[in-house]
CSV table of C-alpha atoms in Angstrom, one decimal:
chain,number,residue,atom,x,y,z
I,987,MET,CA,12.6,11.3,-9.5
I,988,ARG,CA,11.6,15.0,-9.3
I,989,SER,CA,10.8,15.0,-13.0
I,990,VAL,CA,8.6,11.9,-12.5
I,991,LYS,CA,6.7,13.7,-9.7
I,992,ARG,CA,6.2,16.7,-11.8
I,993,PHE,CA,4.8,14.4,-14.5
I,994,PHE,CA,2.2,13.2,-11.9
I,995,TYR,CA,1.2,16.7,-11.2
I,996,ALA,CA,1.0,17.8,-14.9
I,997,ALA,CA,-1.0,14.7,-15.8
I,998,GLY,CA,-3.6,15.5,-13.2
I,999,PHE,CA,-2.8,12.4,-11.1
I,1000,LEU,CA,-4.0,14.0,-8.0
I,1001,LEU,CA,-7.3,15.1,-9.5
I,1002,LEU,CA,-8.6,11.5,-9.4
I,1003,SER,CA,-11.9,11.7,-7.7
I,1004,ASN,CA,-14.8,9.3,-7.1
I,1005,THR,CA,-16.4,10.7,-10.3
I,1006,ALA,CA,-13.4,9.9,-12.3
I,1007,PHE,CA,-13.2,6.4,-10.8
I,1008,SER,CA,-16.8,5.8,-11.8
I,1009,GLN,CA,-16.0,6.7,-15.4
I,1010,SER,CA,-12.7,4.8,-15.8
I,1011,GLY,CA,-12.7,2.2,-13.0
I,1012,TYR,CA,-11.2,2.5,-9.6
I,1013,MET,CA,-7.4,2.7,-9.3
I,1014,ASP,CA,-5.6,2.7,-6.0
I,1015,ASN,CA,-3.2,5.7,-5.9
I,1016,ALA,CA,-0.2,3.5,-5.0
I,1017,LEU,CA,-1.0,1.1,-7.8
I,1018,ASN,CA,-1.4,4.0,-10.2
I,1019,TYR,CA,2.0,5.4,-9.1
I,1020,SER,CA,3.6,2.0,-9.6
I,1021,ARG,CA,2.2,1.5,-13.1
I,1022,LEU,CA,3.1,5.1,-14.2
I,1023,ILE,CA,6.7,4.5,-13.1
I,1024,ILE,CA,6.8,1.4,-15.3
I,1025,ALA,CA,5.4,3.3,-18.2
I,1026,LYS,CA,7.9,6.1,-17.7
I,1027,THR,CA,11.0,3.9,-17.2
I,1028,PRO,CA,13.5,4.6,-20.0
I,1029,GLU,CA,14.6,1.7,-22.1
I,1030,GLY,CA,17.7,0.0,-20.7
I,1031,VAL,CA,17.0,1.2,-17.1
I,1032,TYR,CA,16.4,-1.6,-14.7
I,1033,LYS,CA,17.3,-3.1,-11.3
I,1034,LEU,CA,19.0,-6.4,-10.9
I,1035,VAL,CA,17.0,-8.9,-8.7
I,1036,GLY,CA,18.6,-12.3,-8.8
I,1037,PRO,CA,18.9,-13.3,-12.5
I,1038,PHE,CA,16.2,-10.8,-13.6
I,1039,LYS,CA,16.4,-7.2,-15.0
I,1040,VAL,CA,13.4,-5.5,-13.3
I,1041,ILE,CA,11.8,-2.3,-14.4
I,1042,GLY,CA,9.6,-0.1,-12.3
I,1043,THR,CA,9.8,0.4,-8.6
I,1044,SER,CA,9.2,-1.7,-5.5
I,1045,TYR,CA,9.0,1.4,-3.3
I,1046,LEU,CA,5.5,2.5,-2.2
I,1047,PHE,CA,5.0,6.0,-3.7
I,1048,GLY,CA,8.8,6.2,-4.4
I,1049,GLU,CA,11.9,6.7,-2.4
I,1050,LYS,CA,12.8,9.2,0.3
I,1051,MET,CA,9.3,10.0,1.4
I,1052,GLY,CA,8.8,12.2,4.5
I,1053,GLY,CA,7.7,10.1,7.5
I,1054,ASP,CA,8.1,8.9,11.1
I,1055,LEU,CA,9.5,5.6,12.3
I,1056,PHE,CA,8.9,3.8,15.6
I,1057,SER,CA,10.6,0.7,17.0
I,1058,SER,CA,11.3,-0.7,20.5
I,1059,GLU,CA,14.8,0.8,20.3
I,1060,ALA,CA,14.1,4.3,19.0
I,1061,LYS,CA,11.6,6.8,17.6
I,1062,ALA,CA,12.3,9.2,14.8
I,1063,TRP,CA,10.1,12.0,13.4
I,1064,ASN,CA,10.3,13.9,10.2
I,1065,ILE,CA,12.8,11.8,8.5
I,1066,SER,CA,13.1,10.4,4.9
I,1067,LEU,CA,11.7,6.9,4.5
I,1068,SER,CA,11.5,4.3,1.7
I,1069,TYR,CA,9.1,1.3,2.1
I,1070,ASN,CA,10.2,-1.6,-0.1
I,1071,THR,CA,7.1,-3.7,-0.8
I,1072,TYR,CA,9.1,-6.5,-2.5
I,1073,ASN,CA,11.2,-7.5,0.5
I,1074,GLN,CA,9.2,-5.5,3.2
I,1075,GLU,CA,12.2,-3.7,4.4
I,1076,VAL,CA,12.0,-0.1,5.6
I,1077,GLU,CA,14.9,2.2,4.7
I,1078,PHE,CA,15.6,5.6,6.3
I,1079,TYR,CA,18.2,8.3,5.9
I,1080,SER,CA,20.2,10.0,8.6
I,1081,SER,CA,21.3,13.6,8.6
I,1082,SER,CA,24.9,12.5,8.9
I,1083,ASN,CA,24.6,10.3,5.7
I,1084,PRO,CA,21.7,11.6,3.7
I,1085,ASP,CA,22.6,9.7,0.5
I,1086,LYS,CA,23.0,6.2,1.8
I,1087,PRO,CA,19.9,4.5,3.4
I,1088,LEU,CA,20.1,2.6,6.6
I,1089,VAL,CA,18.0,-0.6,6.2
I,1090,LYS,CA,15.7,-1.9,8.9
I,1091,GLU,CA,15.1,-5.6,8.5
I,1092,VAL,CA,11.6,-6.9,8.4
I,1093,GLY,CA,10.1,-6.9,11.9
I,1094,THR,CA,12.6,-4.5,13.5
I,1095,VAL,CA,10.2,-1.6,12.9
I,1096,ASP,CA,6.9,-1.7,14.9
I,1097,SER,CA,5.2,1.0,12.8
I,1098,PHE,CA,5.9,3.9,10.5
I,1099,ILE,CA,4.0,6.8,8.9
I,1100,LEU,CA,4.3,8.2,5.4
I,1101,HIS,CA,3.4,11.9,5.5
I,1102,GLN,CA,0.9,13.5,3.2
I,1103,ASN,CA,2.5,14.1,-0.2
I,1104,ILE,CA,-0.1,15.4,-2.6
I,1105,GLU,CA,2.3,15.5,-5.5
I,1106,SER,CA,3.0,11.7,-5.2
I,1107,GLY,CA,-0.5,10.7,-4.5
I,1108,ILE,CA,-0.5,10.4,-0.7
I,1109,ILE,CA,-3.7,12.3,0.0
I,1110,SER,CA,-3.5,11.8,3.8
I,1111,PRO,CA,-0.8,10.3,6.1
I,1112,LEU,CA,-0.5,6.5,5.9
I,1113,LYS,CA,0.2,4.5,9.0
I,1114,PHE,CA,1.7,1.0,8.7
I,1115,VAL,CA,2.1,-1.5,11.5
I,1116,TYR,CA,4.0,-4.8,11.5
I,1117,GLY,CA,1.9,-7.9,11.0
I,1118,GLU,CA,2.9,-9.6,14.2
I,1119,LEU,CA,1.5,-6.7,16.3
I,1120,ILE,CA,-2.0,-7.3,14.8
I,1121,GLY,CA,-2.0,-11.1,14.9
I,1122,SER,CA,-0.7,-11.8,11.4
I,1123,LYS,CA,2.0,-14.4,10.7
I,1124,GLU,CA,3.0,-12.6,7.6
I,1125,LYS,CA,6.3,-10.9,7.7
I,1126,ALA,CA,4.8,-7.7,6.3
I,1127,TYR,CA,3.5,-4.3,7.1
I,1128,PHE,CA,-0.2,-3.5,7.1
I,1129,GLN,CA,-1.6,0.0,6.4
I,1130,GLU,CA,-4.2,1.1,9.0
I,1131,VAL,CA,-7.2,2.0,6.9
I,1132,CYS,CA,-9.7,2.6,9.7
I,1133,THR,CA,-10.1,1.6,13.4
I,1134,GLY,CA,-13.0,1.2,15.7
I,1135,THR,CA,-14.2,-0.2,19.0
I,1136,ARG,CA,-14.1,-3.8,17.8
I,1137,PHE,CA,-13.1,-4.0,14.1
I,1138,ASN,CA,-10.0,-2.5,12.4
I,1139,LEU,CA,-9.5,-2.5,8.7
I,1140,TYR,CA,-6.0,-2.9,7.1
I,1141,LYS,CA,-4.5,-3.0,3.6
I,1142,ARG,CA,-1.4,-5.1,2.9
I,1143,TYR,CA,0.8,-4.2,-0.1
I,1144,LYS,CA,3.4,-6.4,-1.7
I,1145,SER,CA,5.3,-6.4,-5.0
I,1146,GLU,CA,5.9,-9.4,-7.2
I,1147,LEU,CA,8.0,-9.9,-10.3
I,1148,GLY,CA,5.8,-10.0,-13.3
I,1149,TYR,CA,6.3,-10.4,-17.0
I,1150,VAL,CA,6.6,-7.3,-19.2
I,1151,SER,CA,3.7,-7.7,-21.7
I,1152,SER,CA,5.3,-5.4,-24.2
I,1153,ASN,CA,8.6,-7.3,-24.3
I,1154,TYR,CA,8.6,-11.1,-24.8
I,1155,ILE,CA,12.1,-11.2,-26.5
I,1156,GLN,CA,14.1,-10.5,-23.3
I,1157,SER,CA,13.3,-13.6,-21.2
I,1158,GLU,CA,15.2,-12.1,-18.2
I,1159,LEU,CA,13.1,-8.8,-18.2
I,1160,ARG,CA,10.5,-8.4,-15.5
I,1161,GLN,CA,8.6,-5.6,-13.8
I,1162,PHE,CA,7.5,-4.9,-10.3
I,1163,ASP,CA,3.8,-5.6,-10.0
I,1164,LEU,CA,2.2,-4.0,-7.0
I,1165,LEU,CA,-0.6,-5.9,-5.4
I,1166,TYR,CA,-2.8,-5.3,-2.3
I,1167,GLU,CA,-5.4,-7.0,-0.2
I,1168,TYR,CA,-7.6,-6.0,2.7
I,1169,PHE,CA,-7.7,-7.6,6.1
I,1170,TYR,CA,-9.6,-6.9,9.3
I,1171,THR,CA,-9.1,-7.7,13.0
I,1172,ASP,CA,-11.7,-8.5,15.6
I,1173,SER,CA,-10.8,-7.6,19.1
I,1174,GLU,CA,-13.3,-10.1,20.5
I,1175,SER,CA,-12.1,-13.1,18.6
I,1176,LYS,CA,-8.5,-11.7,18.5
I,1177,SER,CA,-8.2,-12.8,14.9
I,1178,ILE,CA,-7.2,-11.3,11.6
I,1179,LYS,CA,-8.9,-12.3,8.4
I,1180,LYS,CA,-8.7,-11.4,4.7
I,1181,ILE,CA,-11.8,-9.7,3.3
I,1182,LYS,CA,-12.8,-9.2,-0.3
I,1183,ALA,CA,-13.8,-5.6,-1.3
I,1184,ASN,CA,-17.3,-6.3,-2.7
I,1185,GLY,CA,-20.8,-6.0,-1.3
I,1186,PRO,CA,-21.9,-9.6,-1.2
I,1187,SER,CA,-18.7,-10.7,0.5
I,1188,VAL,CA,-18.9,-8.1,3.2
I,1189,ILE,CA,-22.5,-8.8,4.0
I,1190,LYS,CA,-21.8,-12.5,4.2
I,1191,GLU,CA,-18.7,-12.1,6.3
I,1192,PHE,CA,-20.6,-10.3,9.1
I,1193,LYS,CA,-24.1,-11.7,8.8
I,1194,SER,CA,-23.7,-13.6,12.1
I,1195,ILE,CA,-22.7,-10.4,13.8
I,1196,LYS,CA,-24.8,-7.6,12.3
I,1197,ASP,CA,-26.9,-7.1,9.2
I,1198,ILE,CA,-25.0,-4.4,7.3
I,1199,SER,CA,-27.0,-4.7,4.0
I,1200,ALA,CA,-28.5,-1.2,4.7
I,1201,VAL,CA,-25.1,0.5,4.2
I,1202,VAL,CA,-23.8,-1.8,1.4
I,1203,ASN,CA,-24.2,-0.6,-2.1
I,1204,ASN,CA,-22.6,-2.6,-4.9
I,1205,ASP,CA,-22.1,0.6,-7.0
I,1206,ASP,CA,-20.1,2.1,-4.2
I,1207,TYR,CA,-17.6,-0.8,-4.4
I,1208,SER,CA,-17.2,-0.3,-8.1
I,1209,VAL,CA,-16.6,3.4,-7.7
I,1210,ASN,CA,-14.2,3.3,-4.6
I,1211,PRO,CA,-14.1,-0.1,-2.8
I,1212,GLU,CA,-11.9,1.3,0.0
I,1213,GLU,CA,-14.4,4.1,1.0
I,1214,ALA,CA,-17.2,1.5,0.8
I,1215,LEU,CA,-15.4,-0.8,3.1
I,1216,LYS,CA,-14.7,2.1,5.6
I,1217,LYS,CA,-18.4,2.9,5.5
I,1218,ALA,CA,-19.3,-0.7,6.4
I,1219,PHE,CA,-16.8,-0.9,9.2
I,1220,ASP,CA,-18.0,2.4,10.7
I,1221,TYR,CA,-21.5,0.9,10.7
I,1222,LEU,CA,-20.2,-2.3,12.4
I,1223,ASN,CA,-18.4,-0.4,15.1
I,1224,ASN,CA,-21.5,1.7,16.0
């Protein structure tokens, strides 16, 4: 894993900027990490998931990331965490047994934080909260993208088993495909809704509440849709 992280650094993974996005198309850092792990997986290395041999990783930004964990039973700071986006389980490591993870089943963790890790692509700390706490019926964790007086913006990651386009011979071979979607909550309606990250959809979604066309630029959504969404939500909350 250390060699993979060094590869990220050497390849300039962390130098991705808005300028680079505009030239090559936006790529979410976690998605970039996931695809690079697939590309770097040696032949014959895989994880068994049911009847399938799966390459890549289901862990967001990799395993044993520095973080904090919070539940109704306990709180822990500065521990090693692994967030499995395939089954939505959170794993952590104790000082007494640093090599074997303790698995927290879905819903037993209220929230957790992945600390900044420039080498892996985590530019700033990422906070995740369990869906039930923000009104979702999904048994999943949602990244807190931005918060405000009325509207909060979240991102939900999940991994699915996809086909390996470079290998059609081995029918049992699959890869972890990382996907993400955006959601927002409204404190007045006490609801959570999915939102598409493009200008027309955002304007239409909130037209009955506020005209946000002045801060919506379609080019911004092509360059970095998340930053564009944050700009729109900042405007909505002010």
